[in-house]
mmCIF file of C-alpha atoms in Angstrom:
data_model
loop_
_atom_site.group_PDB
_atom_site.id
_atom_site.type_symbol
_atom_site.label_atom_id
_atom_site.label_comp_id
_atom_site.label_asym_id
_atom_site.label_seq_id
_atom_site.Cartn_x
_atom_site.Cartn_y
_atom_site.Cartn_z
ATOM 1 C CA MET A 1468 6.650 -49.157 19.340
ATOM 2 C CA LEU A 1469 5.224 -46.535 16.951
ATOM 3 C CA SER A 1470 4.540 -44.096 19.789
ATOM 4 C CA PHE A 1471 8.073 -44.697 21.099
ATOM 5 C CA LEU A 1472 9.491 -43.873 17.656
ATOM 6 C CA ILE A 1473 7.373 -40.728 17.279
ATOM 7 C CA ARG A 1474 8.391 -39.536 20.749
ATOM 8 C CA ARG A 1475 12.082 -39.990 19.981
ATOM 9 C CA ILE A 1476 11.777 -38.125 16.667
ATOM 10 C CA LEU A 1477 9.900 -35.220 18.254
ATOM 11 C CA GLN A 1478 12.613 -34.912 20.879
ATOM 12 C CA THR A 1479 15.152 -34.125 18.162
ATOM 13 C CA VAL A 1480 13.150 -31.183 16.755
ATOM 14 C CA PRO A 1481 14.286 -28.618 19.407
ATOM 15 C CA ILE A 1482 17.869 -29.789 18.975
ATOM 16 C CA VAL A 1483 17.710 -29.297 15.215
ATOM 17 C CA LEU A 1484 16.234 -25.808 15.623
ATOM 18 C CA ALA A 1485 18.940 -24.900 18.142
ATOM 19 C CA VAL A 1486 21.675 -26.117 15.765
ATOM 20 C CA VAL A 1487 20.170 -24.171 12.863
ATOM 21 C CA LEU A 1488 20.041 -21.042 15.038
ATOM 22 C CA VAL A 1489 23.687 -21.422 16.073
ATOM 23 C CA ILE A 1490 24.804 -21.912 12.469
ATOM 24 C CA PHE A 1491 22.785 -18.887 11.351
ATOM 25 C CA VAL A 1492 24.209 -16.693 14.116
ATOM 26 C CA LEU A 1493 27.794 -17.792 13.526
ATOM 27 C CA PHE A 1494 27.779 -16.955 9.839
ATOM 28 C CA SER A 1495 25.214 -14.153 9.598
ATOM 29 C CA VAL A 1496 25.423 -12.036 12.745
ATOM 30 C CA VAL A 1497 29.077 -12.159 13.778
ATOM 31 C CA PRO A 1498 31.279 -9.247 12.645
ATOM 32 C CA GLY A 1499 32.174 -9.349 8.978
ATOM 33 C CA SER A 1500 29.623 -9.231 6.195
ATOM 34 C CA ILE A 1501 28.886 -12.301 4.122
ATOM 35 C CA ALA A 1502 28.635 -9.966 1.166
ATOM 36 C CA SER A 1503 32.353 -9.250 1.459
ATOM 37 C CA THR A 1504 33.080 -12.931 0.781
ATOM 38 C CA ALA A 1505 30.585 -13.515 -1.996
ATOM 39 C CA ASP A 1506 32.781 -12.332 -4.874
ATOM 40 C CA ASP A 1507 34.399 -15.743 -5.484
ATOM 41 C CA GLY A 1508 35.892 -15.568 -2.003
ATOM 42 C CA ARG A 1509 38.232 -12.670 -2.865
ATOM 43 C CA GLY A 1510 36.365 -10.057 -0.827
ATOM 44 C CA PRO A 1511 35.392 -7.011 -2.933
ATOM 45 C CA THR A 1512 36.664 -3.687 -1.671
ATOM 46 C CA ASP A 1513 34.315 -1.458 -3.677
ATOM 47 C CA PRO A 1514 31.525 -0.337 -1.281
ATOM 48 C CA GLN A 1515 29.034 -0.267 -4.165
ATOM 49 C CA VAL A 1516 29.767 -3.916 -4.944
ATOM 50 C CA VAL A 1517 29.314 -4.837 -1.284
ATOM 51 C CA GLU A 1518 25.997 -2.976 -1.089
ATOM 52 C CA ARG A 1519 24.767 -4.672 -4.254
ATOM 53 C CA MET A 1520 25.695 -8.074 -2.869
ATOM 54 C CA LYS A 1521 23.924 -7.269 0.408
ATOM 55 C CA LYS A 1522 20.769 -6.471 -1.507
ATOM 56 C CA GLN A 1523 20.989 -9.665 -3.581
ATOM 57 C CA LEU A 1524 21.568 -11.796 -0.470
ATOM 58 C CA GLY A 1525 18.856 -10.081 1.560
ATOM 59 C CA LEU A 1526 21.323 -8.860 4.203
ATOM 60 C CA ASP A 1527 19.507 -5.523 4.489
ATOM 61 C CA ASP A 1528 16.520 -7.276 6.098
ATOM 62 C CA PRO A 1529 16.170 -7.469 9.895
ATOM 63 C CA VAL A 1530 17.809 -10.478 11.533
ATOM 64 C CA TYR A 1531 14.531 -12.185 12.440
ATOM 65 C CA ILE A 1532 13.287 -11.948 8.841
ATOM 66 C CA ARG A 1533 16.536 -13.370 7.520
ATOM 67 C CA PHE A 1534 16.319 -16.229 10.021
ATOM 68 C CA GLY A 1535 12.742 -16.943 8.970
ATOM 69 C CA LYS A 1536 13.777 -17.042 5.319
ATOM 70 C CA TYR A 1537 16.674 -19.334 6.211
ATOM 71 C CA ILE A 1538 14.344 -21.743 8.034
ATOM 72 C CA ALA A 1539 11.872 -21.667 5.119
ATOM 73 C CA SER A 1540 14.657 -22.453 2.633
ATOM 74 C CA LEU A 1541 15.942 -25.340 4.760
ATOM 75 C CA ALA A 1542 12.418 -26.747 5.063
ATOM 76 C CA GLN A 1543 12.323 -26.921 1.261
ATOM 77 C CA GLY A 1544 15.732 -28.611 1.100
ATOM 78 C CA ASP A 1545 17.423 -25.447 -0.168
ATOM 79 C CA PHE A 1546 20.810 -24.840 1.476
ATOM 80 C CA GLY A 1547 21.589 -21.850 -0.717
ATOM 81 C CA THR A 1548 23.963 -21.331 -3.643
ATOM 82 C CA SER A 1549 27.718 -21.746 -3.504
ATOM 83 C CA PHE A 1550 29.708 -18.527 -3.841
ATOM 84 C CA ARG A 1551 32.506 -20.455 -5.529
ATOM 85 C CA THR A 1552 30.797 -22.738 -8.051
ATOM 86 C CA ARG A 1553 27.406 -20.970 -8.310
ATOM 87 C CA GLU A 1554 25.613 -24.305 -8.032
ATOM 88 C CA PRO A 1555 23.109 -25.312 -5.337
ATOM 89 C CA VAL A 1556 24.778 -26.414 -2.119
ATOM 90 C CA THR A 1557 22.312 -29.315 -1.941
ATOM 91 C CA THR A 1558 23.687 -30.620 -5.233
ATOM 92 C CA MET A 1559 27.266 -30.266 -4.056
ATOM 93 C CA ILE A 1560 26.535 -32.150 -0.830
ATOM 94 C CA ALA A 1561 24.592 -34.871 -2.666
ATOM 95 C CA LYS A 1562 27.639 -35.540 -4.859
ATOM 96 C CA ARG A 1563 29.888 -35.877 -1.806
ATOM 97 C CA MET A 1564 27.535 -37.833 0.463
ATOM 98 C CA TRP A 1565 27.989 -41.312 -1.030
ATOM 99 C CA PRO A 1566 31.827 -41.346 -0.807
ATOM 100 C CA THR A 1567 31.606 -40.246 2.830
ATOM 101 C CA LEU A 1568 29.001 -42.901 3.654
ATOM 102 C CA GLN A 1569 31.177 -45.525 1.951
ATOM 103 C CA LEU A 1570 34.135 -44.502 4.090
ATOM 104 C CA ILE A 1571 32.166 -44.395 7.351
ATOM 105 C CA PHE A 1572 30.413 -47.734 6.766
ATOM 106 C CA ALA A 1573 33.706 -49.410 5.888
ATOM 107 C CA ALA A 1574 35.402 -47.936 8.969
ATOM 108 C CA ILE A 1575 32.627 -48.986 11.356
ATOM 109 C CA VAL A 1576 32.456 -52.499 9.867
ATOM 110 C CA PHE A 1577 36.217 -52.829 10.367
ATOM 111 C CA ALA A 1578 35.829 -51.596 13.954
ATOM 112 C CA ILE A 1579 33.003 -54.023 14.761
ATOM 113 C CA VAL A 1580 34.540 -57.079 13.082
ATOM 114 C CA ILE A 1581 37.870 -56.628 14.887
ATOM 115 C CA GLY A 1582 36.970 -54.805 18.101
ATOM 116 C CA VAL A 1583 33.900 -56.681 19.369
ATOM 117 C CA PRO A 1584 35.299 -60.251 19.059
ATOM 118 C CA LEU A 1585 38.636 -59.100 20.466
ATOM 119 C CA GLY A 1586 37.002 -57.568 23.541
ATOM 120 C CA PHE A 1587 34.658 -60.529 23.977
ATOM 121 C CA ILE A 1588 37.424 -63.145 23.854
ATOM 122 C CA ALA A 1589 39.570 -61.049 26.198
ATOM 123 C CA ALA A 1590 36.740 -60.883 28.753
ATOM 124 C CA LEU A 1591 36.205 -64.646 28.699
ATOM 125 C CA ARG A 1592 39.873 -65.170 29.617
ATOM 126 C CA PRO A 1593 40.771 -62.131 31.792
ATOM 127 C CA GLY A 1594 44.474 -61.802 32.448
ATOM 128 C CA GLY A 1595 45.398 -64.151 29.621
ATOM 129 C CA VAL A 1596 47.492 -63.573 26.533
ATOM 130 C CA VAL A 1597 44.546 -62.453 24.379
ATOM 131 C CA ASP A 1598 43.405 -60.064 27.105
ATOM 132 C CA THR A 1599 46.842 -58.486 27.336
ATOM 133 C CA ILE A 1600 47.195 -58.188 23.562
ATOM 134 C CA SER A 1601 43.709 -56.703 23.204
ATOM 135 C CA MET A 1602 44.370 -54.035 25.810
ATOM 136 C CA VAL A 1603 47.688 -53.114 24.186
ATOM 137 C CA VAL A 1604 45.912 -52.824 20.839
ATOM 138 C CA ALA A 1605 43.100 -50.775 22.410
ATOM 139 C CA VAL A 1606 45.416 -48.301 24.113
ATOM 140 C CA SER A 1607 47.561 -47.976 20.983
ATOM 141 C CA GLY A 1608 44.521 -47.485 18.751
ATOM 142 C CA LEU A 1609 43.131 -44.732 20.950
ATOM 143 C CA SER A 1610 46.517 -42.993 21.169
ATOM 144 C CA ILE A 1611 47.542 -42.962 17.508
ATOM 145 C CA ALA A 1612 46.531 -39.859 15.560
ATOM 146 C CA LYS A 1613 44.553 -40.587 12.390
ATOM 147 C CA PHE A 1614 46.791 -38.297 10.348
ATOM 148 C CA TRP A 1615 49.986 -40.085 11.434
ATOM 149 C CA LEU A 1616 48.431 -43.531 11.004
ATOM 150 C CA GLY A 1617 47.235 -42.632 7.516
ATOM 151 C CA LEU A 1618 50.725 -41.519 6.499
ATOM 152 C CA LEU A 1619 52.199 -44.710 7.945
ATOM 153 C CA LEU A 1620 49.738 -46.894 6.008
ATOM 154 C CA MET A 1621 50.486 -44.953 2.829
ATOM 155 C CA TYR A 1622 54.205 -45.453 3.304
ATOM 156 C CA VAL A 1623 54.005 -49.192 4.002
ATOM 157 C CA PHE A 1624 51.207 -50.453 1.757
ATOM 158 C CA ALA A 1625 51.382 -47.941 -1.107
ATOM 159 C CA LEU A 1626 54.986 -46.798 -1.409
ATOM 160 C CA LYS A 1627 56.947 -49.780 -0.077
ATOM 161 C CA LEU A 1628 54.751 -52.779 -0.936
ATOM 162 C CA GLY A 1629 52.740 -51.224 -3.768
ATOM 163 C CA TRP A 1630 49.649 -53.214 -2.860
ATOM 164 C CA LEU A 1631 47.165 -50.350 -2.632
ATOM 165 C CA PRO A 1632 46.795 -46.841 -4.083
ATOM 166 C CA SER A 1633 48.022 -44.104 -1.779
ATOM 167 C CA PHE A 1634 45.190 -41.650 -2.383
ATOM 168 C CA GLY A 1635 42.197 -40.810 -4.546
ATOM 169 C CA TYR A 1636 38.755 -42.264 -5.142
ATOM 170 C CA GLY A 1637 39.357 -43.892 -8.515
ATOM 171 C CA ASP A 1638 36.357 -45.899 -9.630
ATOM 172 C CA GLY A 1639 35.134 -46.233 -6.049
ATOM 173 C CA GLY A 1640 36.522 -49.758 -5.804
ATOM 174 C CA LEU A 1641 37.572 -51.552 -2.647
ATOM 175 C CA LYS A 1642 41.292 -51.036 -3.173
ATOM 176 C CA TYR A 1643 40.870 -47.260 -2.864
ATOM 177 C CA LEU A 1644 38.750 -47.652 0.260
ATOM 178 C CA ILE A 1645 40.918 -49.913 2.419
ATOM 179 C CA LEU A 1646 43.613 -47.493 3.626
ATOM 180 C CA PRO A 1647 41.325 -44.555 4.522
ATOM 181 C CA ALA A 1648 38.793 -46.908 6.143
ATOM 182 C CA VAL A 1649 41.449 -48.537 8.334
ATOM 183 C CA SER A 1650 42.863 -45.118 9.268
ATOM 184 C CA LEU A 1651 39.409 -43.938 10.296
ATOM 185 C CA GLY A 1652 38.336 -47.214 11.912
ATOM 186 C CA VAL A 1653 41.271 -47.968 14.228
ATOM 187 C CA SER A 1654 40.137 -45.578 16.967
ATOM 188 C CA PRO A 1655 36.522 -46.862 17.207
ATOM 189 C CA MET A 1656 37.853 -50.422 16.948
ATOM 190 C CA ALA A 1657 40.032 -49.848 20.021
ATOM 191 C CA LEU A 1658 37.161 -48.227 21.908
ATOM 192 C CA LEU A 1659 34.810 -51.092 21.025
ATOM 193 C CA ALA A 1660 37.336 -53.652 22.251
ATOM 194 C CA ARG A 1661 37.617 -51.934 25.633
ATOM 195 C CA THR A 1662 33.859 -51.335 25.920
ATOM 196 C CA THR A 1663 32.990 -54.929 25.010
ATOM 197 C CA ARG A 1664 35.500 -56.333 27.478
ATOM 198 C CA ALA A 1665 34.204 -54.134 30.307
ATOM 199 C CA ALA A 1666 30.549 -54.939 29.543
ATOM 200 C CA VAL A 1667 31.104 -58.698 29.349
ATOM 201 C CA LEU A 1668 33.194 -58.775 32.535
ATOM 202 C CA GLU A 1669 30.465 -56.932 34.438
ATOM 203 C CA ILE A 1670 27.664 -59.155 33.143
ATOM 204 C CA MET A 1671 29.595 -62.378 33.812
ATOM 205 C CA THR A 1672 29.459 -61.610 37.556
ATOM 206 C CA ALA A 1673 25.754 -60.635 37.584
ATOM 207 C CA ASP A 1674 23.247 -62.547 39.704
ATOM 208 C CA PHE A 1675 21.146 -63.743 36.764
ATOM 209 C CA VAL A 1676 24.231 -65.300 35.150
ATOM 210 C CA ARG A 1677 25.095 -67.165 38.344
ATOM 211 C CA THR A 1678 21.482 -68.326 38.590
ATOM 212 C CA ALA A 1679 21.560 -69.644 35.020
ATOM 213 C CA ARG A 1680 24.738 -71.576 35.755
ATOM 214 C CA SER A 1681 23.309 -72.989 38.983
ATOM 215 C CA LYS A 1682 20.347 -74.355 37.016
ATOM 216 C CA GLY A 1683 22.726 -76.438 34.928
ATOM 217 C CA MET A 1684 22.770 -74.295 31.783
ATOM 218 C CA SER A 1685 25.917 -74.879 29.757
ATOM 219 C CA GLU A 1686 28.531 -72.121 29.555
ATOM 220 C CA THR A 1687 27.931 -71.758 25.818
ATOM 221 C CA ARG A 1688 24.213 -71.117 26.308
ATOM 222 C CA VAL A 1689 24.887 -68.766 29.212
ATOM 223 C CA VAL A 1690 27.151 -66.709 26.993
ATOM 224 C CA GLN A 1691 24.780 -66.782 24.010
ATOM 225 C CA TRP A 1692 21.481 -66.140 25.789
ATOM 226 C CA HIS A 1693 22.472 -63.958 28.719
ATOM 227 C CA VAL A 1694 25.886 -62.377 28.333
ATOM 228 C CA MET A 1695 25.793 -61.436 24.651
ATOM 229 C CA ARG A 1696 22.240 -60.045 24.699
ATOM 230 C CA ASN A 1697 22.831 -57.870 27.751
ATOM 231 C CA ALA A 1698 26.232 -56.661 26.564
ATOM 232 C CA LEU A 1699 24.700 -55.700 23.227
ATOM 233 C CA VAL A 1700 23.031 -52.587 24.660
ATOM 234 C CA LEU A 1701 26.335 -51.012 25.731
ATOM 235 C CA ILE A 1702 28.075 -52.158 22.539
ATOM 236 C CA LEU A 1703 25.278 -50.705 20.434
ATOM 237 C CA THR A 1704 25.575 -47.405 22.292
ATOM 238 C CA THR A 1705 29.279 -47.224 21.524
ATOM 239 C CA VAL A 1706 28.755 -48.158 17.875
ATOM 240 C CA GLY A 1707 26.053 -45.524 17.464
ATOM 241 C CA LEU A 1708 28.084 -42.747 19.049
ATOM 242 C CA GLN A 1709 31.166 -43.660 17.040
ATOM 243 C CA PHE A 1710 29.177 -43.973 13.821
ATOM 244 C CA GLY A 1711 27.867 -40.448 14.229
ATOM 245 C CA ALA A 1712 31.208 -39.054 15.364
ATOM 246 C CA LEU A 1713 33.023 -40.538 12.356
ATOM 247 C CA MET A 1714 31.216 -38.095 10.077
ATOM 248 C CA GLY A 1715 33.154 -35.279 11.744
ATOM 249 C CA GLN A 1716 36.372 -37.238 12.207
ATOM 250 C CA ALA A 1717 36.428 -38.139 8.514
ATOM 251 C CA VAL A 1718 37.536 -34.589 7.677
ATOM 252 C CA VAL A 1719 41.219 -35.332 8.379
ATOM 253 C CA VAL A 1720 41.204 -38.704 6.618
ATOM 254 C CA GLU A 1721 39.370 -37.410 3.557
ATOM 255 C CA LYS A 1722 41.826 -34.562 3.057
ATOM 256 C CA LEU A 1723 44.816 -36.843 3.645
ATOM 257 C CA PHE A 1724 43.686 -39.447 1.100
ATOM 258 C CA SER A 1725 42.067 -36.939 -1.321
ATOM 259 C CA TRP A 1726 38.717 -38.613 -0.700
ATOM 260 C CA PRO A 1727 35.869 -36.596 -2.300
ATOM 261 C CA GLY A 1728 33.488 -36.580 0.665
ATOM 262 C CA ILE A 1729 31.665 -34.103 2.890
ATOM 263 C CA GLY A 1730 34.749 -33.584 5.043
ATOM 264 C CA SER A 1731 36.955 -32.463 2.169
ATOM 265 C CA LEU A 1732 34.110 -30.265 0.876
ATOM 266 C CA LEU A 1733 33.880 -28.592 4.277
ATOM 267 C CA VAL A 1734 37.624 -27.918 4.472
ATOM 268 C CA ASP A 1735 37.772 -26.585 0.897
ATOM 269 C CA SER A 1736 34.748 -24.361 1.538
ATOM 270 C CA VAL A 1737 36.291 -22.924 4.703
ATOM 271 C CA LEU A 1738 39.564 -22.166 2.934
ATOM 272 C CA GLN A 1739 37.717 -20.512 0.041
ATOM 273 C CA ARG A 1740 35.263 -18.693 2.352
ATOM 274 C CA ASP A 1741 32.282 -20.295 0.652
ATOM 275 C CA ILE A 1742 29.820 -19.576 3.473
ATOM 276 C CA PRO A 1743 26.693 -21.337 2.115
ATOM 277 C CA ALA A 1744 28.681 -24.524 1.477
ATOM 278 C CA VAL A 1745 30.195 -24.369 4.979
ATOM 279 C CA GLN A 1746 26.758 -23.870 6.552
ATOM 280 C CA GLY A 1747 25.237 -26.714 4.562
ATOM 281 C CA SER A 1748 28.090 -29.111 5.277
ATOM 282 C CA ILE A 1749 28.027 -28.467 9.024
ATOM 283 C CA LEU A 1750 24.249 -28.861 9.130
ATOM 284 C CA VAL A 1751 24.404 -32.186 7.278
ATOM 285 C CA VAL A 1752 27.047 -33.513 9.700
ATOM 286 C CA VAL A 1753 24.912 -32.542 12.703
ATOM 287 C CA LEU A 1754 21.710 -33.962 11.207
ATOM 288 C CA PHE A 1755 23.517 -37.203 10.410
ATOM 289 C CA PHE A 1756 24.677 -37.503 14.030
ATOM 290 C CA LEU A 1757 21.151 -36.853 15.336
ATOM 291 C CA ALA A 1758 19.652 -39.372 12.907
ATOM 292 C CA ILE A 1759 22.074 -42.084 14.028
ATOM 293 C CA ASN A 1760 21.354 -41.377 17.701
ATOM 294 C CA THR A 1761 17.608 -41.583 17.071
ATOM 295 C CA LEU A 1762 18.070 -44.887 15.251
ATOM 296 C CA ILE A 1763 20.099 -46.258 18.161
ATOM 297 C CA ASP A 1764 17.326 -45.240 20.591
ATOM 298 C CA VAL A 1765 14.818 -47.168 18.488
ATOM 299 C CA LEU A 1766 17.090 -50.221 18.412
ATOM 300 C CA TYR A 1767 17.286 -50.055 22.214
ATOM 301 C CA GLY A 1768 13.533 -50.543 22.287
ATOM 302 C CA VAL A 1769 13.833 -53.561 20.011
ATOM 303 C CA ILE A 1770 16.571 -55.200 22.102
ATOM 304 C CA ASP A 1771 15.053 -54.364 25.491
ATOM 305 C CA PRO A 1772 11.283 -53.627 25.430
ATOM 306 C CA ARG A 1773 11.491 -52.120 28.925
ATOM 307 C CA ILE A 1774 13.219 -49.077 27.411
ATOM 308 C CA ARG A 1775 10.108 -48.178 25.401
ATOM 309 C CA TYR A 1776 8.255 -47.363 28.581
ATOM 310 C CA ALA A 1777 11.054 -45.554 30.363
#
């Protein structure tokens, strides 16, 4: 298992280097000098000011030297200094990470608790009322835009009923988390319902399930020991992909609900042309996605030991 884990981690190293290279090229080599954005995002017009900023930022060095310095800084956990606030980007991201993780965890828990049982029950009674309702919910959940759904939830539960706050982080309590988490979690919930239903339906017709039934095993034990365990691999894949993708999708929800996470930091940094903060935020989102995918690969090996030797 240890060798399997090490192999999976090493496989992510080239991907991380490629992502770092792309980020560096996008913000350091494309037309338009970073120095022109470093004066609080206003863009100095005095050539002497631009030259001085280039010297301070090391932009006069060859590209390969700048890339080497960038890699060395990242290896030390240094994402640079914000043009806007003049504080380390690492500190800014650290402040925003916990609210984003709260939102993503809450959204994925909502998706799993609603989507997986809904898809499972629908598959056990295909063509029934629950199956029809689940598919309507799944299609609707995948079709509704997060921005529109968030506004609808605000209107109903905050403005009309007054049950929940419409925006903000407050003290980080549950009441502030519910609306943005539901807005973010409806789409993965719908996808999980469809994925679970498809996986269970396929496994229910497999030869090993028919063999278990022919041996006299009760339907409950067949479902528990054969269907659920084998469906878990596909469900886990969907959960892992959605969990990583939610980090990027949270941008819209965080801005809509004024949630102080990585997504809102990224949008604010783009609007204010704070290049180091943009670079750091994008890199953190990508690294988070890669970390979740690596974790899912390891869990595959735990669920099905045959995968370790594939």
